[in-house]
Amino acid sequence: MVEPAKPFTPPIEVSPDNPCPFLRGLVGEGFVKGGTVPLGTLSKTIGAASGETGWRKVKAQFEIYQVALIANGLSPWRLLKSWWSGAQLDHLRNGPLDKHGAGSRILDEHARVHEGEIDRLASFGRDYPDPCGGVERGLNEAEITTYMRANFERADNKRWYYPILMKGEWPVLLRIMGKGSGKNRYLSVAEVRTLFERRKFPSRIVQRLADQPAPSRGQRVLRGFVKAVAVLALLVVAAVVAVAEFPNQVRAILPTKLQAVLPPPLPALPQTNTAYWLDQNWSLEDRHWFHHVSQGTATFPVPYAWFVALEQPTLNLFFRNGMLKDSAYLERFGFIPSPQTIHTDETTLRRYGYANTYDAAQPVASSGLWKTPVENVDGLPVGFARLTGVVDPASGRREDDKIGLTCAACHTGHIRYKGIDVRFDGGPAMTDLKKLELVTGLSIVYTWKLPTRFKRFADRVLGAGASDVERKELKQRLGEVGQFLLDWQGKYDKTIEGKKQKDTEEGFGRLDALNRIGNQVFSQDFALSGIDGFEKNLHAQDAPVSFPPIWTVPWFKFAQYDASIEQPLIRNAGEALGVTALLNLSNDYAADKLFRSSVSLQDLEWIEHLLAGKDTLAEKKFSGLQAPKWPSQLFGDSAWKIEGKRVEKGRKIYAEMCAGCHLGPINDAEYHDDNPQKMFWSSSHWEDSGSSKVLNPVQIPVSEIKTDPAQADVLTNRTVEVPGFLNVKPAQQLAQWWGCKGLTDKAEMPYSLALMTVVDLVARKWMNEAKMTDEQQKAWWGARQNCPNPASPPPRYRTRPLNGIWATAPYLHNGSVPSLYWLLKPAAERPKSFCLGARDFDPKQVGFAVVDGEKCATGETRFITTWPDGSAVNGNSVGGHSFEGEPGAQRPPGVIGRGFRDDEERYDLIEYLKTL
C-alpha cells in the first residue's frame, strides 16, 4: 500500500469537506471564493473552463447549474436556499452528491491524496499521443465508463442512483480538461494528479478562466432584476401549488374572498370494517325504497346526467380529480353508502350492512303499498333520489331527469365505534348539507370556468364525438346555472347584511330547516319564476336544529319541535318544497298553472304510511318504523353490555324525573306494573282523530323550559310578503278549508300562515290535476287540521316519548348537548365548544365524549355558544332542561328537576334510557 502524500498547502486554503477536485482547483487558484458560491457564478465559471461556445456553452452551464442546485440537500428549504444564496462548497461531503466509497477514493475525508488510487485510475487507461508532442497516459470516454463501473462494483455501500451521480463527475472532467478530439479525446492522468495534489489546472484551462470578462454594471443590474422576477415567479408557483394541493393547511392565511372559492375542508373517511343495519320492522325492500324514492325534489340545480358528470371541486395539479358522485367522497359529508341494487349477491349486501341484519325472518315487505320503482344505478348514498318524468310546472315542457335529496338524507342515522358502523332508519343524520351545497356550487362554477375541466364534462354528458355547436350550447346552459348561483349568493349576502343578521354555522348533524324552507319558497322560488324584488323575504340561517328522529312521528298530533303544524300532508309537502321541488309562482303563464309543482304527493303519502304502519293502538305497540334497539349484541366490548341493577335503579329515576313530560316508556312492562298511573298507552294525551287516535305530546312554553328559543321564534316572529296575483289570503282560505278562526289577512303576513296556505294550495292543485274525487281527497287529508296550534302561549316546544333516545345524539332540539351524560348535568356545566364530524360514539356517556374547547380535526365542525367578540351565537344556547338544586326546592325557569346526587345516579338513568 502506497502511503498517501502529504497534502500540498496552496496559497488559498480549501476545506476538506469540499471533495470535488475541480471545485477544489477553482477555490485553490482563486477563481471562486470558498464557502457559498452563487449558482450563476459557479455555472458561468465552469462553463468558461469548458472552452465551449454558443448553445453548447449554455447547455453545459445549465447542466452544471442543475447539479449544483442539489449539491447541499434535496429538501424544499435547502433547494430554496441553494437557489437564492448558492452552493455551499464547504458542505458537499455527506451531501446528495457524496457516494460514500463508491467513487474514486483518491481523496479521503481529511483531503489527503492516495497515490495508489491515482495509479489505479491510470491502470484503466492507455497511452495517447499528446497534441503538444510526445505520449502520455490517459482515459477516453469508454475507459472512464469502465473505471466508474468498477468503482461501483467494489463498493460495499451501493445505491441505485450512484451511477447517475457518476455521470456528473469524470465524464464532465473529460469534457473540460480533455485533450484531442472524437474517440481519441482523453483525460490526462498527469493533469489529474496535479489537480488532486496541488489544486492546479493546466495552463489552457487557466487561460480560459482568465479570459472570462467581468460583468458590467448593466449586466449585474439585469441579473438582479431577472433574479427578482424569478423569485416572484417562484413564490407565485409555490402559492398556486400550496392552494391547489394543500388548501386546508393554508386556508387560515388566505384572504376571505379566496377562501370562498376553495372547497370546505372535509373529515377523513373513517375506516369501516363491518356495517350493520338494525332491525326496525322494515323489510329490505322497504328500506331501500325509502332510501331512494324521490319526493319530487331537484335539490341539485343541474340535471341528473350533469351531476354524475361533475368532478370534485379540487384544484389538483398532479392528479385527476375524483367525481362528485363518488360514494366515498359523499360519505365524508356524513352520508351512508348504499348499493346499486338489493338484488345482488350476499357479499355485496354484507359490505353495505344488509346481510344478517335480522335474527328472525324478515318482516313482510310493504311493496304492495308503494308502486313507484326506485333505482340507484350510480351507487349514490342513502337519501339521493333520481326524479324521472320531469315536466316544467309552468310551461309543461318535458325536462331532463333531476336529482334531489329525499327525507332519508336527513332522517337516516348511524354511529361508528372502533371500525363498526351501526345504521338505522328514522334517526338523525350526521350530515353537513351546507358543505355539500357549497361543494356542488363550486363544482359547477369550476366546470364552467376551467376549459380542460369543461371538456371532460362535455365528453361525459354529450360523448367525445359531440359537435362544437353542442358543446357551446351545453356550456351556455351550464354558465346560466353557475351565474345564477353566484348572483343569488350575492343577493343573499347583501340582504342578510342589510338586515344586520348573521348565519349560524349548521355543521354536521344540524340544519336550519324552517328558515331554509322560507327562503326557498318565498324568495328563490319567486326568482326562479321570474318574479323580482322578493329578496326582502330572505332571512339568515340562524336557527339550526338537530335532525329529529321520525319513528313514531306519524302518530303525533304535532311533529315539529315547536308543535307548529298538525296536518301530515302539509308537513311533508312543505319539506319537499324546502328541499327544492320545482314550483310555478309565475304570472307569465295562465292562472290555472299557478302552484303546479314537481312534489310527488303520492310518494309522500306512501312514505307516511310506511312510517306509521297500521293503527294498532289497541295492541299497545307501533307497527310501522320502530325505534332501534341498543345494539349490545354487535359488540364484544363490555361498555355495550346492559347492567341489570343499574336499569332497575334507573327505572325509578325515570318515573320520578322524566315521565311527567315524556310520558311512560313505550315498551317496558315492569315500568307499567310499577307505575299504572303513568302508563304511556293509557295517557290522557291520546286524542281522538277521526276513527283513530293521535298523541298530543306535552307542550312547554320556551319561557319555562328555557332551551334555545331561536327555532320556536321562526314561525312566531318571521313575516313575509307575496305578490298579489297569487291571491294568498291565509285568514280567508284557511277558514274556508279548515274552519280556522281568529286570523286576519295582512300584506306582511306571518311566515307560518303563509307557508301553511301556499303548501295547501300546492297540495290541492296536485290532487285536482290527479283527478282525485272529493272522497279520495278527504281520505288523504284525514282528520287533522291545517290550522295554527291553539295551545297558548307560543313560542313553545313539544316533548316526545324517549324510545330510541340513545340513537339521537347530540341532544336538545338544537343539538347543543353532545351526550346524555351532559344533558343530565346542570346547564351551566355543559361544554360550550366541541367538535362533530367523524368521531366515535361513546357507549358510556351515550353520545359523543367531548372536551370543552377541544381542537377539531380537519373538516370537523365546531359548535360554539359565543362569537369571538363574546356575543351569543343565535340558536346555540346550551341552557334549559337543567337538573339542579335540592329535591322539593322551588325551581327557576329552565330547571326541570332536582340535581343528581352523583355520576352514579346519572349513569343509572342513562342505563335505563338505553333500554327504551
Tab-separated table of C-alpha atoms in Angstrom, residues 505-841:
chain	number	residue	atom	x	y	z
A	505	GLU	CA	-72.960	27.510	11.242
A	506	GLU	CA	-75.172	24.458	10.963
A	507	GLY	CA	-72.360	21.911	10.796
A	508	PHE	CA	-72.576	18.145	10.999
A	509	GLY	CA	-75.940	16.913	12.265
A	510	ARG	CA	-77.826	20.232	12.176
A	511	LEU	CA	-79.912	22.236	9.701
A	512	ASP	CA	-81.989	25.398	9.889
A	513	ALA	CA	-84.838	23.695	8.047
A	514	LEU	CA	-87.560	26.276	8.784
A	515	ASN	CA	-85.619	29.312	7.599
A	516	ARG	CA	-84.321	27.402	4.592
A	517	ILE	CA	-87.875	26.448	3.562
A	518	GLY	CA	-88.948	30.065	3.923
A	519	ASN	CA	-86.015	31.324	1.859
A	520	GLN	CA	-86.698	28.752	-0.850
A	521	VAL	CA	-90.471	29.170	-1.180
A	522	PHE	CA	-90.816	32.894	-0.549
A	523	SER	CA	-87.689	34.176	-2.244
A	524	GLN	CA	-85.732	31.846	-4.506
A	525	ASP	CA	-88.832	30.207	-5.998
A	526	PHE	CA	-90.064	33.692	-6.896
A	527	ALA	CA	-86.717	34.458	-8.544
A	528	LEU	CA	-86.803	31.167	-10.462
A	529	SER	CA	-90.334	32.063	-11.596
A	530	GLY	CA	-89.107	35.421	-12.906
A	531	ILE	CA	-90.581	37.494	-10.058
A	532	ASP	CA	-88.096	40.107	-8.812
A	533	GLY	CA	-87.983	42.051	-5.574
A	534	PHE	CA	-88.660	39.327	-3.051
A	535	GLU	CA	-85.106	39.025	-1.778
A	536	LYS	CA	-86.555	41.063	1.088
A	537	ASN	CA	-88.180	37.842	2.336
A	538	LEU	CA	-84.785	36.235	2.922
A	539	HIS	CA	-83.724	35.503	6.474
A	540	ALA	CA	-80.398	34.373	7.896
A	541	GLN	CA	-79.963	30.678	8.569
A	542	ASP	CA	-79.604	31.292	12.282
A	543	ALA	CA	-81.826	28.715	13.989
A	544	PRO	CA	-80.245	25.314	13.234
A	545	VAL	CA	-81.693	22.221	14.868
A	546	SER	CA	-80.699	18.596	15.144
A	547	PHE	CA	-82.423	16.406	12.555
A	548	PRO	CA	-85.321	14.956	14.582
A	549	PRO	CA	-85.963	11.203	14.732
A	550	ILE	CA	-89.108	10.248	12.795
A	551	TRP	CA	-90.027	6.833	14.187
A	552	THR	CA	-93.442	7.053	15.897
A	553	VAL	CA	-93.928	10.581	14.490
A	554	PRO	CA	-96.967	9.764	12.258
A	555	TRP	CA	-98.887	9.110	15.482
A	556	PHE	CA	-98.015	12.516	16.949
A	557	LYS	CA	-100.505	15.323	16.554
A	558	PHE	CA	-97.592	17.745	16.110
A	559	ALA	CA	-94.301	16.580	14.626
A	560	GLN	CA	-92.127	19.685	14.695
A	561	TYR	CA	-90.048	20.704	17.702
A	562	ASP	CA	-92.239	23.793	18.125
A	563	ALA	CA	-95.544	21.909	17.609
A	564	SER	CA	-96.447	24.240	14.783
A	565	ILE	CA	-98.000	22.049	12.070
A	566	GLU	CA	-100.687	19.453	12.648
A	567	GLN	CA	-101.557	18.304	9.110
A	568	PRO	CA	-99.216	15.488	7.881
A	569	LEU	CA	-99.589	16.248	4.157
A	570	ILE	CA	-98.776	19.914	4.759
A	571	ARG	CA	-95.791	18.947	6.888
A	572	ASN	CA	-94.397	16.579	4.258
A	573	ALA	CA	-95.176	18.645	1.161
A	574	GLY	CA	-93.683	21.712	2.832
A	575	GLU	CA	-90.495	19.774	3.481
A	576	ALA	CA	-90.374	18.719	-0.189
A	577	LEU	CA	-90.776	22.321	-1.337
A	578	GLY	CA	-87.983	23.355	1.013
A	579	VAL	CA	-85.640	20.743	-0.443
A	580	THR	CA	-86.259	22.419	-3.825
A	581	ALA	CA	-89.164	20.862	-5.626
A	582	LEU	CA	-89.995	22.656	-8.870
A	583	LEU	CA	-92.774	25.203	-8.263
A	584	ASN	CA	-94.565	27.629	-10.574
A	585	LEU	CA	-95.238	31.019	-8.990
A	586	SER	CA	-95.066	32.942	-12.276
A	587	ASN	CA	-97.707	35.268	-13.720
A	588	ASP	CA	-96.272	34.824	-17.231
A	589	TYR	CA	-98.470	31.758	-17.749
A	590	ALA	CA	-102.165	31.059	-17.403
A	591	ALA	CA	-103.526	31.451	-13.886
A	592	ASP	CA	-104.623	27.806	-13.792
A	593	LYS	CA	-100.940	26.771	-13.835
A	594	LEU	CA	-100.092	28.574	-10.599
A	595	PHE	CA	-98.967	26.323	-7.744
A	596	ARG	CA	-98.163	23.430	-10.037
A	597	SER	CA	-95.119	21.620	-8.712
A	598	SER	CA	-92.976	18.533	-9.048
A	599	VAL	CA	-93.863	17.439	-5.494
A	600	SER	CA	-94.754	13.745	-5.545
A	601	LEU	CA	-97.708	13.799	-3.175
A	602	GLN	CA	-98.431	10.127	-3.827
A	603	ASP	CA	-94.941	9.050	-2.765
A	604	LEU	CA	-95.133	11.302	0.297
A	605	GLU	CA	-98.409	9.596	1.226
A	606	TRP	CA	-96.797	6.162	0.839
A	607	ILE	CA	-93.787	7.226	2.932
A	608	GLU	CA	-96.127	8.375	5.706
A	609	HIS	CA	-97.935	5.020	5.681
A	610	LEU	CA	-94.632	3.131	5.646
A	611	LEU	CA	-93.519	5.053	8.734
A	612	ALA	CA	-96.869	4.752	10.507
A	613	GLY	CA	-97.808	1.150	9.884
A	614	LYS	CA	-101.263	0.003	10.912
A	615	ASP	CA	-103.405	1.597	13.597
A	616	THR	CA	-102.600	-0.852	16.391
A	617	LEU	CA	-103.216	1.299	19.459
A	618	ALA	CA	-105.366	-1.488	20.895
A	619	GLU	CA	-102.330	-3.794	20.813
A	620	LYS	CA	-100.217	-1.170	22.592
A	621	LYS	CA	-97.399	-1.144	20.068
A	622	PHE	CA	-96.406	0.697	16.949
A	623	SER	CA	-96.321	-1.376	13.770
A	624	GLY	CA	-94.554	0.939	11.341
A	625	LEU	CA	-90.935	2.007	11.660
A	626	GLN	CA	-89.856	1.120	15.178
A	627	ALA	CA	-87.099	2.756	17.182
A	628	PRO	CA	-83.738	0.936	17.011
A	629	LYS	CA	-82.760	-1.192	19.982
A	630	TRP	CA	-79.484	-0.712	21.846
A	631	PRO	CA	-77.072	-2.859	19.763
A	632	SER	CA	-75.130	-4.593	22.547
A	633	GLN	CA	-75.217	-7.856	20.562
A	634	LEU	CA	-72.929	-6.337	17.919
A	635	PHE	CA	-70.029	-5.529	20.227
A	636	GLY	CA	-67.774	-7.627	22.400
A	637	ASP	CA	-66.837	-4.507	24.339
A	638	SER	CA	-68.087	-4.564	27.938
A	639	ALA	CA	-69.094	-0.904	27.632
A	640	TRP	CA	-72.064	-2.003	25.493
A	641	LYS	CA	-73.470	-4.570	27.922
A	642	ILE	CA	-76.619	-3.544	29.772
A	643	GLU	CA	-76.241	-3.659	33.577
A	644	GLY	CA	-79.464	-5.022	35.045
A	645	LYS	CA	-79.051	-3.496	38.520
A	646	ARG	CA	-78.482	-0.061	37.083
A	647	VAL	CA	-81.572	-0.469	34.894
A	648	GLU	CA	-83.709	-1.208	37.965
A	649	LYS	CA	-82.471	1.932	39.698
A	650	GLY	CA	-82.809	3.974	36.527
A	651	ARG	CA	-86.420	2.903	36.035
A	652	LYS	CA	-87.368	4.539	39.337
A	653	ILE	CA	-85.465	7.712	38.473
A	654	TYR	CA	-87.256	7.842	35.102
A	655	ALA	CA	-90.644	7.647	36.803
A	656	GLU	CA	-89.631	10.459	39.149
A	657	MET	CA	-87.868	12.831	36.776
A	658	CYS	CA	-88.820	12.083	33.136
A	659	ALA	CA	-92.319	10.641	32.844
A	660	GLY	CA	-94.067	13.900	33.651
A	661	CYS	CA	-93.101	15.363	30.281
A	662	HIS	CA	-92.011	12.411	28.147
A	663	LEU	CA	-94.761	10.078	29.419
A	664	GLY	CA	-94.174	6.471	30.372
A	665	PRO	CA	-91.942	4.259	28.257
A	666	ILE	CA	-93.492	2.565	25.228
A	667	ASN	CA	-92.158	-0.934	25.766
A	668	ASP	CA	-91.411	-1.605	29.449
A	669	ALA	CA	-93.966	-3.885	31.123
A	670	GLU	CA	-92.199	-3.701	34.501
A	671	TYR	CA	-92.475	0.078	34.489
A	672	HIS	CA	-96.182	-0.113	33.700
A	673	ASP	CA	-96.743	-2.603	36.530
A	674	ASP	CA	-94.976	-0.304	38.989
A	675	ASN	CA	-96.490	2.936	37.666
A	676	PRO	CA	-100.024	2.256	36.400
A	677	GLN	CA	-100.887	5.939	36.707
A	678	LYS	CA	-98.087	6.861	34.301
A	679	MET	CA	-98.680	4.354	31.531
A	680	PHE	CA	-97.942	5.523	28.001
A	681	TRP	CA	-100.752	3.734	26.198
A	682	SER	CA	-103.472	4.951	28.530
A	683	SER	CA	-102.217	8.527	28.815
A	684	SER	CA	-104.733	11.349	28.611
A	685	HIS	CA	-102.545	12.814	25.856
A	686	TRP	CA	-104.065	10.370	23.360
A	687	GLU	CA	-106.812	12.261	21.490
A	688	ASP	CA	-109.444	11.134	19.014
A	689	SER	CA	-108.577	11.846	15.394
A	690	GLY	CA	-111.286	10.540	13.093
A	691	SER	CA	-111.549	6.809	13.621
A	692	SER	CA	-108.131	6.663	15.248
A	693	LYS	CA	-106.166	8.415	17.965
A	694	VAL	CA	-103.073	10.602	17.908
A	695	LEU	CA	-100.718	11.571	20.696
A	696	ASN	CA	-100.820	15.238	21.601
A	697	PRO	CA	-97.483	15.471	23.420
A	698	VAL	CA	-96.720	17.750	26.328
A	699	GLN	CA	-96.001	21.291	25.150
A	700	ILE	CA	-93.873	23.598	27.295
A	701	PRO	CA	-93.515	27.350	26.801
A	702	VAL	CA	-90.000	28.493	25.919
A	703	SER	CA	-90.149	30.876	28.848
A	704	GLU	CA	-90.444	27.862	31.118
A	705	ILE	CA	-88.138	25.288	29.519
A	706	LYS	CA	-85.510	27.947	28.674
A	707	THR	CA	-83.817	25.947	25.928
A	708	ASP	CA	-82.656	27.982	22.942
A	709	PRO	CA	-85.664	29.986	21.621
A	710	ALA	CA	-84.449	30.577	18.042
A	711	GLN	CA	-86.282	27.718	16.323
A	712	ALA	CA	-89.583	28.440	18.083
A	713	ASP	CA	-89.238	32.123	17.208
A	714	VAL	CA	-89.015	31.467	13.447
A	715	LEU	CA	-92.689	30.754	12.864
A	716	THR	CA	-93.741	33.099	15.667
A	717	ASN	CA	-91.868	36.233	14.567
A	718	ARG	CA	-90.820	35.930	10.910
A	719	THR	CA	-93.005	37.656	8.318
A	720	VAL	CA	-93.121	37.517	4.507
A	721	GLU	CA	-94.827	39.223	1.600
A	722	VAL	CA	-96.192	37.557	-1.537
A	723	PRO	CA	-97.274	39.013	-4.903
A	724	GLY	CA	-100.922	39.987	-5.044
A	725	PHE	CA	-101.658	37.899	-8.149
A	726	LEU	CA	-101.094	34.708	-6.120
A	727	ASN	CA	-104.167	35.569	-4.038
A	728	VAL	CA	-102.661	34.082	-0.875
A	729	LYS	CA	-105.082	35.025	1.931
A	730	PRO	CA	-104.450	32.773	4.928
A	731	ALA	CA	-107.282	34.017	7.122
A	732	GLN	CA	-109.882	33.653	4.377
A	733	GLN	CA	-108.612	30.428	2.823
A	734	LEU	CA	-107.731	28.502	5.991
A	735	ALA	CA	-111.121	29.447	7.432
A	736	GLN	CA	-112.849	28.232	4.266
A	737	TRP	CA	-110.935	24.931	4.029
A	738	TRP	CA	-110.452	24.049	7.680
A	739	GLY	CA	-112.592	26.370	9.780
A	740	CYS	CA	-109.554	28.094	11.327
A	741	LYS	CA	-110.567	31.055	13.475
A	742	GLY	CA	-109.093	34.269	14.829
A	743	LEU	CA	-106.908	35.056	11.810
A	744	THR	CA	-106.576	38.302	9.842
A	745	ASP	CA	-105.090	38.927	6.421
A	746	LYS	CA	-102.282	41.459	6.008
A	747	ALA	CA	-99.876	42.315	3.195
A	748	GLU	CA	-96.987	41.398	5.508
A	749	MET	CA	-98.204	38.086	6.843
A	750	PRO	CA	-96.810	35.676	9.445
A	751	TYR	CA	-94.457	33.239	7.773
A	752	SER	CA	-96.238	30.309	9.447
A	753	LEU	CA	-99.629	31.204	7.938
A	754	ALA	CA	-98.143	31.997	4.537
A	755	LEU	CA	-96.367	28.644	4.434
A	756	MET	CA	-99.437	26.690	5.576
A	757	THR	CA	-101.516	28.365	2.877
A	758	VAL	CA	-99.073	28.064	-0.023
A	759	VAL	CA	-98.366	24.397	0.699
A	760	ASP	CA	-102.099	23.796	0.979
A	761	LEU	CA	-102.611	25.381	-2.436
A	762	VAL	CA	-99.834	23.227	-3.906
A	763	ALA	CA	-101.343	20.046	-2.446
A	764	ARG	CA	-104.859	20.883	-3.658
A	765	LYS	CA	-103.515	21.675	-7.127
A	766	TRP	CA	-101.805	18.269	-7.255
A	767	MET	CA	-104.952	16.432	-6.124
A	768	ASN	CA	-107.211	18.259	-8.568
A	769	GLU	CA	-104.906	17.627	-11.531
A	770	ALA	CA	-104.651	13.979	-10.471
A	771	LYS	CA	-108.463	13.960	-10.789
A	772	MET	CA	-108.966	12.693	-7.265
A	773	THR	CA	-112.590	12.629	-6.094
A	774	ASP	CA	-113.725	14.615	-3.087
A	775	GLU	CA	-113.892	11.398	-1.076
A	776	GLN	CA	-110.356	10.425	-2.075
A	777	GLN	CA	-109.049	13.862	-1.146
A	778	LYS	CA	-110.873	13.739	2.180
A	779	ALA	CA	-109.293	10.362	2.934
A	780	TRP	CA	-105.836	11.685	2.121
A	781	TRP	CA	-106.259	14.753	4.299
A	782	GLY	CA	-107.527	12.711	7.207
A	783	ALA	CA	-108.942	14.278	10.356
A	784	ARG	CA	-106.025	16.507	11.336
A	785	GLN	CA	-106.414	20.207	10.587
A	786	ASN	CA	-104.198	22.713	8.822
A	787	CYS	CA	-104.744	25.408	11.433
A	788	PRO	CA	-102.333	27.150	13.798
A	789	ASN	CA	-101.733	25.319	17.048
A	790	PRO	CA	-104.282	26.788	19.518
A	791	ALA	CA	-102.063	25.980	22.504
A	792	SER	CA	-101.042	29.094	24.391
A	793	PRO	CA	-98.730	30.789	24.853
A	794	PRO	CA	-96.327	30.482	21.930
A	795	PRO	CA	-93.471	30.085	21.416
A	796	ARG	CA	-93.326	26.528	22.771
A	797	TYR	CA	-91.557	23.205	22.364
A	798	ARG	CA	-93.178	19.796	22.438
A	799	THR	CA	-91.746	16.728	24.114
A	800	ARG	CA	-91.756	13.195	22.718
A	801	PRO	CA	-91.524	9.631	24.045
A	802	LEU	CA	-87.928	8.595	24.626
A	803	ASN	CA	-87.979	5.366	22.613
A	804	GLY	CA	-84.669	5.149	20.754
A	805	ILE	CA	-83.278	8.145	22.644
A	806	TRP	CA	-79.820	6.508	22.693
A	807	ALA	CA	-79.571	6.905	18.890
A	808	THR	CA	-80.368	10.628	18.694
A	809	ALA	CA	-77.240	12.440	19.948
A	810	PRO	CA	-76.427	15.312	20.145
A	811	TYR	CA	-79.321	16.356	22.377
A	812	LEU	CA	-81.860	19.134	22.886
A	813	HIS	CA	-83.665	20.375	19.813
A	814	ASN	CA	-80.684	22.436	18.649
A	815	GLY	CA	-78.113	19.653	19.025
A	816	SER	CA	-76.227	21.648	21.622
A	817	VAL	CA	-75.515	18.885	24.144
A	818	PRO	CA	-73.172	16.113	22.977
A	819	SER	CA	-74.346	13.221	25.205
A	820	LEU	CA	-76.959	12.065	27.674
A	821	TYR	CA	-74.373	12.439	30.411
A	822	TRP	CA	-74.032	16.162	29.758
A	823	LEU	CA	-77.804	16.510	29.327
A	824	LEU	CA	-78.223	15.331	32.925
A	825	LYS	CA	-75.646	17.794	34.269
A	826	PRO	CA	-76.573	21.356	35.319
A	827	ALA	CA	-76.834	23.501	32.208
A	828	ALA	CA	-74.036	25.835	33.329
A	829	GLU	CA	-71.564	22.937	33.365
A	830	ARG	CA	-72.240	21.751	29.784
A	831	PRO	CA	-69.486	22.117	27.153
A	832	LYS	CA	-69.652	25.439	25.329
A	833	SER	CA	-67.413	24.424	22.420
A	834	PHE	CA	-66.930	20.986	20.884
A	835	CYS	CA	-66.390	19.262	17.540
A	836	LEU	CA	-68.527	16.984	15.386
A	837	GLY	CA	-67.970	15.241	12.086
A	838	ALA	CA	-66.278	11.857	12.260
A	839	ARG	CA	-65.803	10.899	15.889
A	840	ASP	CA	-66.663	7.587	17.520
A	841	PHE	CA	-69.790	7.073	19.601
